Tab-separated table of C-alpha atoms and ligand atoms in Angstrom:
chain	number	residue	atom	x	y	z
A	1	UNK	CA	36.470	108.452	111.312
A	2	UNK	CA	37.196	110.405	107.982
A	3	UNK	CA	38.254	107.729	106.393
A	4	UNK	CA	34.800	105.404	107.114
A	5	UNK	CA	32.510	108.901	106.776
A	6	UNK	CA	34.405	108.474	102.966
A	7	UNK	CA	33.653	105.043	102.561
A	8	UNK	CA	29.976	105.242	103.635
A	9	UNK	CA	29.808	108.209	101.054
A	10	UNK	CA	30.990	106.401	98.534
A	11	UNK	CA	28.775	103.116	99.263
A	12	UNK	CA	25.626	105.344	99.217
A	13	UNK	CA	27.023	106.850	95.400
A	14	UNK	CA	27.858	103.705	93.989
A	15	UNK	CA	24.524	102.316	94.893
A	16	UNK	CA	22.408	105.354	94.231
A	17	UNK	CA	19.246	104.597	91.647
A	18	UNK	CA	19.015	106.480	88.074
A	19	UNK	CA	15.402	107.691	87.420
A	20	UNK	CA	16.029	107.130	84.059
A	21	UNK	CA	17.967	110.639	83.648
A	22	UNK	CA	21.107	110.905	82.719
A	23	UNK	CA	23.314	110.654	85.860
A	24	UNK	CA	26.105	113.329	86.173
A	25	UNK	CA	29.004	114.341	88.558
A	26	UNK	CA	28.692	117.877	89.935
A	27	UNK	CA	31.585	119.030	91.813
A	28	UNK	CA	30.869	122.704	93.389
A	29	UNK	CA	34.960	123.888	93.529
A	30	UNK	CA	36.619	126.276	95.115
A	31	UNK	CA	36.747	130.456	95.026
A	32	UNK	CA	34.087	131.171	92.151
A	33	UNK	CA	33.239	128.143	92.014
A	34	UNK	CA	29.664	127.910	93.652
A	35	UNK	CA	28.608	130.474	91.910
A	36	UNK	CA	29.643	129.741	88.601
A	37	UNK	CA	28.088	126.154	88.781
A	38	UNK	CA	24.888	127.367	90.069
A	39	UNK	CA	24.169	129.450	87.239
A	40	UNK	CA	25.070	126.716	84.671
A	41	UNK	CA	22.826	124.321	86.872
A	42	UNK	CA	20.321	127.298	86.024
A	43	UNK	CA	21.078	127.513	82.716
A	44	UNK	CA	20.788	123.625	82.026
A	45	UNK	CA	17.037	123.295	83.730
A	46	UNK	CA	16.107	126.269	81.704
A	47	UNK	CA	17.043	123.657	78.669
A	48	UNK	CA	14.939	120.863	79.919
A	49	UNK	CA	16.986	118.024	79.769
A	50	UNK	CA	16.924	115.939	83.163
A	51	UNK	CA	20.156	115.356	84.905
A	52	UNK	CA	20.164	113.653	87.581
A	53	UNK	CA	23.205	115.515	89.598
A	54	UNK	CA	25.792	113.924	91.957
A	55	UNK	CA	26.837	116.190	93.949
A	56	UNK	CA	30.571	115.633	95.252
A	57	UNK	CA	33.177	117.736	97.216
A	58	UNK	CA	36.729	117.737	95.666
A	59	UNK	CA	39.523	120.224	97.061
A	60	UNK	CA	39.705	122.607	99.909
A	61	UNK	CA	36.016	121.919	100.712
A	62	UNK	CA	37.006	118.031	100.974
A	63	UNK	CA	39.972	118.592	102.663
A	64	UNK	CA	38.344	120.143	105.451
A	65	UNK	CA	35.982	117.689	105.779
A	66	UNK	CA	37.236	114.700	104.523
A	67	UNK	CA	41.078	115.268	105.293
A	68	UNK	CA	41.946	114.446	101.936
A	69	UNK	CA	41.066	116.902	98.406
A	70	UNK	CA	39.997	113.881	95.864
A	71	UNK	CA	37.538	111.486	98.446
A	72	UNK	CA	36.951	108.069	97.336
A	73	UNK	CA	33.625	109.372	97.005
A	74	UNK	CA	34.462	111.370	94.341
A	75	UNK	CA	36.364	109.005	92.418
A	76	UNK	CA	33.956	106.316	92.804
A	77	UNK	CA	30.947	108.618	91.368
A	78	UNK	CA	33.349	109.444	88.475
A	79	UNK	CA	33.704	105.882	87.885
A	80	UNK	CA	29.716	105.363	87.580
A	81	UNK	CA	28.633	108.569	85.639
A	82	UNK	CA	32.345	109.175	83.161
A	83	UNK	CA	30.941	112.458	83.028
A	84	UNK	CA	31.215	115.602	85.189
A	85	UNK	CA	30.661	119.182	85.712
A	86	UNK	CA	33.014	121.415	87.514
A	87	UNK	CA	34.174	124.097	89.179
A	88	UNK	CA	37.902	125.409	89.318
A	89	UNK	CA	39.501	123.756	92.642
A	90	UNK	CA	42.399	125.298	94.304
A	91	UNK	CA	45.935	124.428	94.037
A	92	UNK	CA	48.808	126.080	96.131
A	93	UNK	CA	51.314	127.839	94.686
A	94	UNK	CA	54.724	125.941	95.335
A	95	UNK	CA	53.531	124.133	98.419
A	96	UNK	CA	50.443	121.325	99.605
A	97	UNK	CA	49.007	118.662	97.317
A	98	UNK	CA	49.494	118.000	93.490
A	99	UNK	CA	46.598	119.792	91.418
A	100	UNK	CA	43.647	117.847	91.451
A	101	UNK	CA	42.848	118.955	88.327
A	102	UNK	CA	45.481	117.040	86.655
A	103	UNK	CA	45.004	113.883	88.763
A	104	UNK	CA	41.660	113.860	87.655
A	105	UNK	CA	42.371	114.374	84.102
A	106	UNK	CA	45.532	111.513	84.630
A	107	UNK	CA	43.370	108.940	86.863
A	108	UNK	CA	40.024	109.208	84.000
A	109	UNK	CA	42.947	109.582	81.129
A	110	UNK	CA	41.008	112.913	79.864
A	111	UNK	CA	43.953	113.072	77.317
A	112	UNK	CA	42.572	115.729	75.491
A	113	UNK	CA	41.844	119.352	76.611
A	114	UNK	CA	39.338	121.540	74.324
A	115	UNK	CA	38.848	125.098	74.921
A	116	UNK	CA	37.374	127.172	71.766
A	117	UNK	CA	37.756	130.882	71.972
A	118	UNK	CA	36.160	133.301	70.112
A	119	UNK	CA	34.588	137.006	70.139
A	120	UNK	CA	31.351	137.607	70.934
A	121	UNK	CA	29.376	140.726	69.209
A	122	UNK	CA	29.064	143.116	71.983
A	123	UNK	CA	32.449	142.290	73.718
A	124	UNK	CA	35.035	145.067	72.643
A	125	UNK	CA	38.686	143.605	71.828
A	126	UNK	CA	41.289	144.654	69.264
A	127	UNK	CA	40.128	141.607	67.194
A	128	UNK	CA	37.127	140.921	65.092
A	129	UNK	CA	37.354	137.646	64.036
A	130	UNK	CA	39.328	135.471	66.335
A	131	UNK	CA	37.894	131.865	66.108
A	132	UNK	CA	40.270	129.558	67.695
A	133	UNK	CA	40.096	125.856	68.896
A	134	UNK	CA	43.139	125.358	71.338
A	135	UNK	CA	43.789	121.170	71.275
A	136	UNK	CA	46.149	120.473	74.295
A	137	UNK	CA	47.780	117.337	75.445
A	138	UNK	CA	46.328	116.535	79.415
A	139	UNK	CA	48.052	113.915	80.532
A	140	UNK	CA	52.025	114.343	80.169
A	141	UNK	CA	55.135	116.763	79.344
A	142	UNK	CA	55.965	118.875	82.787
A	143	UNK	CA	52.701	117.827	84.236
A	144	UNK	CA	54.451	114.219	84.549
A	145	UNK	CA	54.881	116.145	87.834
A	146	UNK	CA	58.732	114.325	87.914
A	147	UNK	CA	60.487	116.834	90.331
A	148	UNK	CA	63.374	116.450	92.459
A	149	UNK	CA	66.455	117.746	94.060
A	150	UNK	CA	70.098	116.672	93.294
A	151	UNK	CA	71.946	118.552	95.307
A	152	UNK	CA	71.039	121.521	97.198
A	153	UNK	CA	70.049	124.392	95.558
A	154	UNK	CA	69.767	121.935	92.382
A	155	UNK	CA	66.149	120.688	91.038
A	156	UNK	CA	65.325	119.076	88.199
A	157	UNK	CA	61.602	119.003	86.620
A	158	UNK	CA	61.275	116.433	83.922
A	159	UNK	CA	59.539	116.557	80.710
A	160	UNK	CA	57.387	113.546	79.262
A	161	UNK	CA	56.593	113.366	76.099
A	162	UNK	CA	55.520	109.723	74.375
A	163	UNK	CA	54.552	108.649	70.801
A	164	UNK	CA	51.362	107.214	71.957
A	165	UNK	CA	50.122	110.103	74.037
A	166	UNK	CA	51.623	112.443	70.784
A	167	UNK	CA	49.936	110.776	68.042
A	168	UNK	CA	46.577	110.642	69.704
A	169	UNK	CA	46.452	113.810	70.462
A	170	UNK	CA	47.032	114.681	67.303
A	171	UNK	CA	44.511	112.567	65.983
A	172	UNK	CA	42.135	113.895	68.566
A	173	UNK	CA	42.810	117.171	66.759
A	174	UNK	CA	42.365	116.212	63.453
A	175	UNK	CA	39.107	114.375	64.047
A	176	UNK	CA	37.624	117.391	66.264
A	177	UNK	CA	39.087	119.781	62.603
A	178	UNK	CA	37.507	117.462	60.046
A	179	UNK	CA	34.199	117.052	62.186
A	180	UNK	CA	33.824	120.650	63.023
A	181	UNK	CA	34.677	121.535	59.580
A	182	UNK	CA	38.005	123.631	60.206
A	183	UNK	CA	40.411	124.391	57.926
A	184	UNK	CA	44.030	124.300	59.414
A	185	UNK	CA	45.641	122.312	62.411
A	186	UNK	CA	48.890	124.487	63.401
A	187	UNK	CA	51.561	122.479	65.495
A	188	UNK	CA	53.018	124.778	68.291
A	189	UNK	CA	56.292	123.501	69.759
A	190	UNK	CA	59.813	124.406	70.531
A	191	UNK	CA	61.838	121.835	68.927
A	192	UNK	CA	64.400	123.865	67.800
A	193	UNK	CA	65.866	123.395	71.489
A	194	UNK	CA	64.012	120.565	72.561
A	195	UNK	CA	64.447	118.259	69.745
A	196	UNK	CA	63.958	115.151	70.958
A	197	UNK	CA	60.933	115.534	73.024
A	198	UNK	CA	59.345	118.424	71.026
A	199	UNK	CA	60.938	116.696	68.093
A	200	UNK	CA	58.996	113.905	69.049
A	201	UNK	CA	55.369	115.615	69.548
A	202	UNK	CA	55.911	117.266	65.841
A	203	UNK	CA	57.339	113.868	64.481
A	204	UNK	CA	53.938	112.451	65.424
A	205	UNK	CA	51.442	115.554	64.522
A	206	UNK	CA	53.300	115.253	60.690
A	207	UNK	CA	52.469	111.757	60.439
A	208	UNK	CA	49.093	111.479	61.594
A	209	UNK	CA	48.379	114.994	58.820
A	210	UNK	CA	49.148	112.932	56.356
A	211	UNK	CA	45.495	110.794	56.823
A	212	UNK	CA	43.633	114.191	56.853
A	213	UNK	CA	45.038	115.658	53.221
A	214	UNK	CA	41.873	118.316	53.434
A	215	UNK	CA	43.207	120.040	56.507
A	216	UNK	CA	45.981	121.994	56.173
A	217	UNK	CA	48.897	121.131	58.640
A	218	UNK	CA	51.249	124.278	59.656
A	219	UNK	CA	53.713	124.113	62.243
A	220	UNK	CA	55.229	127.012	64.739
A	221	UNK	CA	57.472	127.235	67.318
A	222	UNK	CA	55.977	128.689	70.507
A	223	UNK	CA	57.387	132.029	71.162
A	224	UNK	CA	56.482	133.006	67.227
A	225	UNK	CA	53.705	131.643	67.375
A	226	UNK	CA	52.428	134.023	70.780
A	227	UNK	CA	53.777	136.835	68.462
A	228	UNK	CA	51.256	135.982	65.712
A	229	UNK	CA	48.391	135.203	67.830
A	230	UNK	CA	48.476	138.721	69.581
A	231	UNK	CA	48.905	140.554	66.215
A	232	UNK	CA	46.597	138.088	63.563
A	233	UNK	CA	44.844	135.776	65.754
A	234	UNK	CA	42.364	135.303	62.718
A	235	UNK	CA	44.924	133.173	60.602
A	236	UNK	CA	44.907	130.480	63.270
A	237	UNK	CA	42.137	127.575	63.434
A	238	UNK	CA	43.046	124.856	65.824
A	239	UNK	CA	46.169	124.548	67.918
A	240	UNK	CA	47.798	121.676	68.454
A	241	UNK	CA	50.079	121.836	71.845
A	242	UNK	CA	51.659	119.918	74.526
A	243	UNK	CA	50.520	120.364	77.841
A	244	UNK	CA	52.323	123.346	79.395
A	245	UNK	CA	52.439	125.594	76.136
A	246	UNK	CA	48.519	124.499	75.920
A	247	UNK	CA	48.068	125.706	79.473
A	248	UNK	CA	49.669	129.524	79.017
A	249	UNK	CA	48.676	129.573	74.944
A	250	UNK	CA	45.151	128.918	76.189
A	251	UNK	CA	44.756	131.979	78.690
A	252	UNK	CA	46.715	134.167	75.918
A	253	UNK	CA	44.070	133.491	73.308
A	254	UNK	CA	41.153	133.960	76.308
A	255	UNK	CA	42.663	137.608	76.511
A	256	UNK	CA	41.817	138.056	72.984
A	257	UNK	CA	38.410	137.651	73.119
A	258	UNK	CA	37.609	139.402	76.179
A	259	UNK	CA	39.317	137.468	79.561
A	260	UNK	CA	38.688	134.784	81.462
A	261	UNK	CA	35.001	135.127	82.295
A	262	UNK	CA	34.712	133.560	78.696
A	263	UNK	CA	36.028	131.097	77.603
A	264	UNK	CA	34.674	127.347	78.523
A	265	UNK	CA	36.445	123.558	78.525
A	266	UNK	CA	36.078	119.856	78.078
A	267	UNK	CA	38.110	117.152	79.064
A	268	UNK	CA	37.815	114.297	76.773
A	269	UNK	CA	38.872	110.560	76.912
A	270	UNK	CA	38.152	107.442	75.499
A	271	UNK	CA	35.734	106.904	78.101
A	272	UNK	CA	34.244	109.744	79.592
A	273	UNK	CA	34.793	113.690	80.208
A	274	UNK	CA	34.911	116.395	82.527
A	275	UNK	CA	33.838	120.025	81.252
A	276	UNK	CA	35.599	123.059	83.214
A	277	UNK	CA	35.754	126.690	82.654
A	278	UNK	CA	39.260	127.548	81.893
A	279	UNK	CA	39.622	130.260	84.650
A	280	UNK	CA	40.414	128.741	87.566
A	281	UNK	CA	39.325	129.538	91.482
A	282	UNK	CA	39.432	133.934	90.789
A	283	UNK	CA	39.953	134.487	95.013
A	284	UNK	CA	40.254	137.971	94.476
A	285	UNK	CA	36.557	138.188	93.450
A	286	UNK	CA	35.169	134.849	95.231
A	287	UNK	CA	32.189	135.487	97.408
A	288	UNK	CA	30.919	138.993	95.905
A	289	UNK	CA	28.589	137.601	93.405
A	290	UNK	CA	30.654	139.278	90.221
A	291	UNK	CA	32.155	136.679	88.252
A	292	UNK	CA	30.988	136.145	85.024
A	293	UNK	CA	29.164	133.027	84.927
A	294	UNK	CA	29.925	132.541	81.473
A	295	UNK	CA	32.976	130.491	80.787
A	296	UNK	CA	31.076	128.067	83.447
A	297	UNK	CA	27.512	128.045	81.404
A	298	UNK	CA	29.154	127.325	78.251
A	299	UNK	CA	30.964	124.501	78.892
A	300	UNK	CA	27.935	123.343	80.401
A	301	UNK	CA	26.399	123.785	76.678
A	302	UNK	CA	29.502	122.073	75.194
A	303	UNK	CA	27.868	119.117	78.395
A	304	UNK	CA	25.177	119.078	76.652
A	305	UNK	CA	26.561	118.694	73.145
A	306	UNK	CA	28.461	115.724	74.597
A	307	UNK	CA	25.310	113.933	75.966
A	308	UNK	CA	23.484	113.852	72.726
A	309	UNK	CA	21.445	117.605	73.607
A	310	UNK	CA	22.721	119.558	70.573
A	311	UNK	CA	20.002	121.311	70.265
A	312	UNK	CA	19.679	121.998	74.003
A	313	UNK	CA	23.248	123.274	73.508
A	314	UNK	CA	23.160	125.280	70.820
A	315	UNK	CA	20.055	126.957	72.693
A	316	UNK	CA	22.503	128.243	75.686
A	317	UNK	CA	25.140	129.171	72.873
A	318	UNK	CA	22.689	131.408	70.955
A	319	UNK	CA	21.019	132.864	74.103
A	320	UNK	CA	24.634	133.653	75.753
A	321	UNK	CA	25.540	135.200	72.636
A	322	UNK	CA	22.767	137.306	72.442
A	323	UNK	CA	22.884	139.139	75.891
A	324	UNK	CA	26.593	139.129	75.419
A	325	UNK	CA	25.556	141.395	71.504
A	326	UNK	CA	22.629	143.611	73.562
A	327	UNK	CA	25.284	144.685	76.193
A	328	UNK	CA	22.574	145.794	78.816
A	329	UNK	CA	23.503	142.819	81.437
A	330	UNK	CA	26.955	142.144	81.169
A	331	UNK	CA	29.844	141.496	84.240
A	332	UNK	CA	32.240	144.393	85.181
A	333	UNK	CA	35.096	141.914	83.543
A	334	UNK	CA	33.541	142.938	80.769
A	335	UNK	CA	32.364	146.105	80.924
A	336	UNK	CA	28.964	145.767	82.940
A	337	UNK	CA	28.025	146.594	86.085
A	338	UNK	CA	25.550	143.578	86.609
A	339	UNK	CA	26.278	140.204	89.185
A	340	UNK	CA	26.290	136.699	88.466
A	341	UNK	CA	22.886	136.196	89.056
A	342	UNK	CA	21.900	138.996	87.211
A	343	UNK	CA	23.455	137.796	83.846
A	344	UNK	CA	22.667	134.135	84.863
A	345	UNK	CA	18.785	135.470	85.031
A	346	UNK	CA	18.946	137.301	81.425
A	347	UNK	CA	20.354	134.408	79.397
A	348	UNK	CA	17.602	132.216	80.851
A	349	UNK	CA	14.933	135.127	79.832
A	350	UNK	CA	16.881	135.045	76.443
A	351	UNK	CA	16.504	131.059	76.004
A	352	UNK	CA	12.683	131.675	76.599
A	353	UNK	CA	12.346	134.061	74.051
A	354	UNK	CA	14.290	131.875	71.516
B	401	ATP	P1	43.869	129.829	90.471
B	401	ATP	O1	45.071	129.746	91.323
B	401	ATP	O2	42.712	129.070	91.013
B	401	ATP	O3	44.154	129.538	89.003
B	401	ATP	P2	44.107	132.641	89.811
B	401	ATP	O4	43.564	133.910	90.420
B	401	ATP	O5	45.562	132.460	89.702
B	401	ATP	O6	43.417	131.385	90.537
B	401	ATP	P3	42.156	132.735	87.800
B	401	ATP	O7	41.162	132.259	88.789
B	401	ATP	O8	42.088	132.100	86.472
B	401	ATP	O9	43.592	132.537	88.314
B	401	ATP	O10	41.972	134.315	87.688
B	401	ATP	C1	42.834	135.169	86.941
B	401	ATP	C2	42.173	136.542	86.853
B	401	ATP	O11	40.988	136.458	86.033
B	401	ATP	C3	41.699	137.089	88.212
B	401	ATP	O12	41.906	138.481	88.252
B	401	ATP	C4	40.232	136.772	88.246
B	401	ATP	O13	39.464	137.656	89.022
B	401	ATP	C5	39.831	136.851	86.773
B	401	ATP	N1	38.749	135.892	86.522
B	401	ATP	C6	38.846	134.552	86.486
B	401	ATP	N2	37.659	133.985	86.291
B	401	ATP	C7	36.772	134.990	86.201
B	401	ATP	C8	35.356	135.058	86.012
B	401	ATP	N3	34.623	133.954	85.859
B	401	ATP	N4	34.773	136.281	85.996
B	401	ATP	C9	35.487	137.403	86.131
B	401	ATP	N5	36.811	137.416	86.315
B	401	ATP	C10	37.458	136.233	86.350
């Protein structure tokens, strides 16, 4: 019965007709989630460009009604639109399924995860000028998700790294620097003990630097590197890391500039792209209408960018920043007392008045 209800769901998506809008996967998520999509769907109608939305269940929602957390459904609508919007979806802590989040990102080969972080006027950190674009490797390294056990009380997790998946990552990075006008890619690794698979990643980041002479290449090993970001997160540009040090580097450099509640993500392939917030379900605020709705509505903006609406983009940008510089409607993470709707509502106001 679950099975056919998936099947008939999936029919009715592949054959659904375009009104001539842009057709786009929405997937709710878990925790947060609703109500962090909602007020980026907000956001995005405030702009004016027509979506046409397809809404899909992935995770704990799915499971419970679908028996499974990625439906065919699902899939099959990311086949059609290769673009998505999405909430954080949950994954259990040393038990149940795989993340979803990285089959996604390994079934659509999103290869390359984007998440810029920097202050906002009005937000109150140690830092002034942090301006950081972490580049990390989505598809590989311990996320191979190659686990088992070889004797009792003996497991082994192995780490995948390839030249391919290294040197166009890389290039990813390089491209995103020389297009965004940036001035230095760093390298972050640990190849002084893991020198052939680090040694590997590095061997392929040097190479590919030497096609972009105008961009300075650095290199850093990990644990230094965390030691310079917390103390003079203004000499770094973009970050060039593996999958696992992207993952923790990434939340580091989103406590610089304020938390979680801030700091938005794309997915990128060759062929499509799924754009995420970089917190992920927050269950210890989920349901009380406080989460800061803007790591969600400005990925949605970076969406936008994707689909050819710069300008629509740049719109949410400016407005976001603005409310975030007044200070009068701002989250409790931080520092305000106002809900999700509430700051949802004043950075639509503030896109009017731009
Ligand atoms: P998951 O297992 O889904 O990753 P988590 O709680 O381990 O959940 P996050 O959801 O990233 O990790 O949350 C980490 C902390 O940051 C929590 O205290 C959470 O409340 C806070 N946080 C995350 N997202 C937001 C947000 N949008 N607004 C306010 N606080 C947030």
């Amino acid at each position: 019965m679950k099975r056919k209800e998936q099947s008939k769901a999936s029919r009715k998506t592949a054959g659904t007709k375009t009104s001539g809008k842009r057709a786009v996967t929405l997937i709710p998520g878990d925790g947060v989630g609703r109500e962090v999509v909602s007020a980026a769907l907000a956001v995005i109608e405030a702009t004016g460009v027509g979506i046409e939305w397809d809404r899909q269940v992935a995770g704990m929602n799915a499971f419970r009604r679908f028996g499974t957390p990625v439906p065919d459904a699902l899939i099959e609508s990311l086949k059609r639109t290769r673009v998505a919007l999405k909430g954080p979806l949950e994954t259990r802590v040393a038990e149940g399924w795989r993340s979803i989040n990285v089959h996604l990102r390994r079934t659509f080969d999103l290869y390359a995860n984007v998440r810029p972080t920097m202050n906002f006027a009005g937000v109150h950190t140690p830092f002034n000028n942090v301006d950081l674009i972490v580049v990390r490797e989505n598809t590989e390294d311990l996320y191979a998700g190659i686990e088992h056990e070889i004797a009792p009380g003996v497991v082994e997790s192995i780490k995948v790294i390839t030249a391919r998946a290294s040197r166009r990552i890389a290039k990813f990075a390089f491209e995103y620097a020389r297009a965004h006008r940036r001035k230095s890619v760093t390298a972050i690794h640990k190849a002084n003990i893991m020198k052939l698979s680090d040694g590997l990643f590095l061997k392929c980041a040097r190479a590919v630097s030497n096609n972009y002479k105008e961009i300075r290449y650095q290199e850093q090993i990990v644990d230094a590197a965390c030691m310079r970001l917390v103390t003079q997160p203004e000499s770094f540009d973009v970050l060039l890391l593996e999958n696992l040090y992207g993952d923790i580097v990434s939340d580091l450099c989103a406590g610089l500039v304020g938390g979680l509640g801030l700091v938005p993500g794309a997915n990128y392939g060759d062929k499509g792209a799924i754009f995420e917030a970089v917190h992920g379900t927050a269950p210890d605020i989920a349901g009380k209408g406080v989460a800061n709705p803007i790591a969600m509505i400005l990925s949605s903006a970076m969406m936008l960018d994707y689909l050819g609406h710069r300008a629509a983009g740049d719109r949410i940008r400016g407005a976001t920043a603005s409310v975030l510089r007044v200070g009068k409607v701002l989250t409790r993470d931080v520092g305000g007392k106002a809900s999700t709707g509430e700051v949802t509502a004043a950075i639509v106001r503030a896109m009017s008045r731009g």
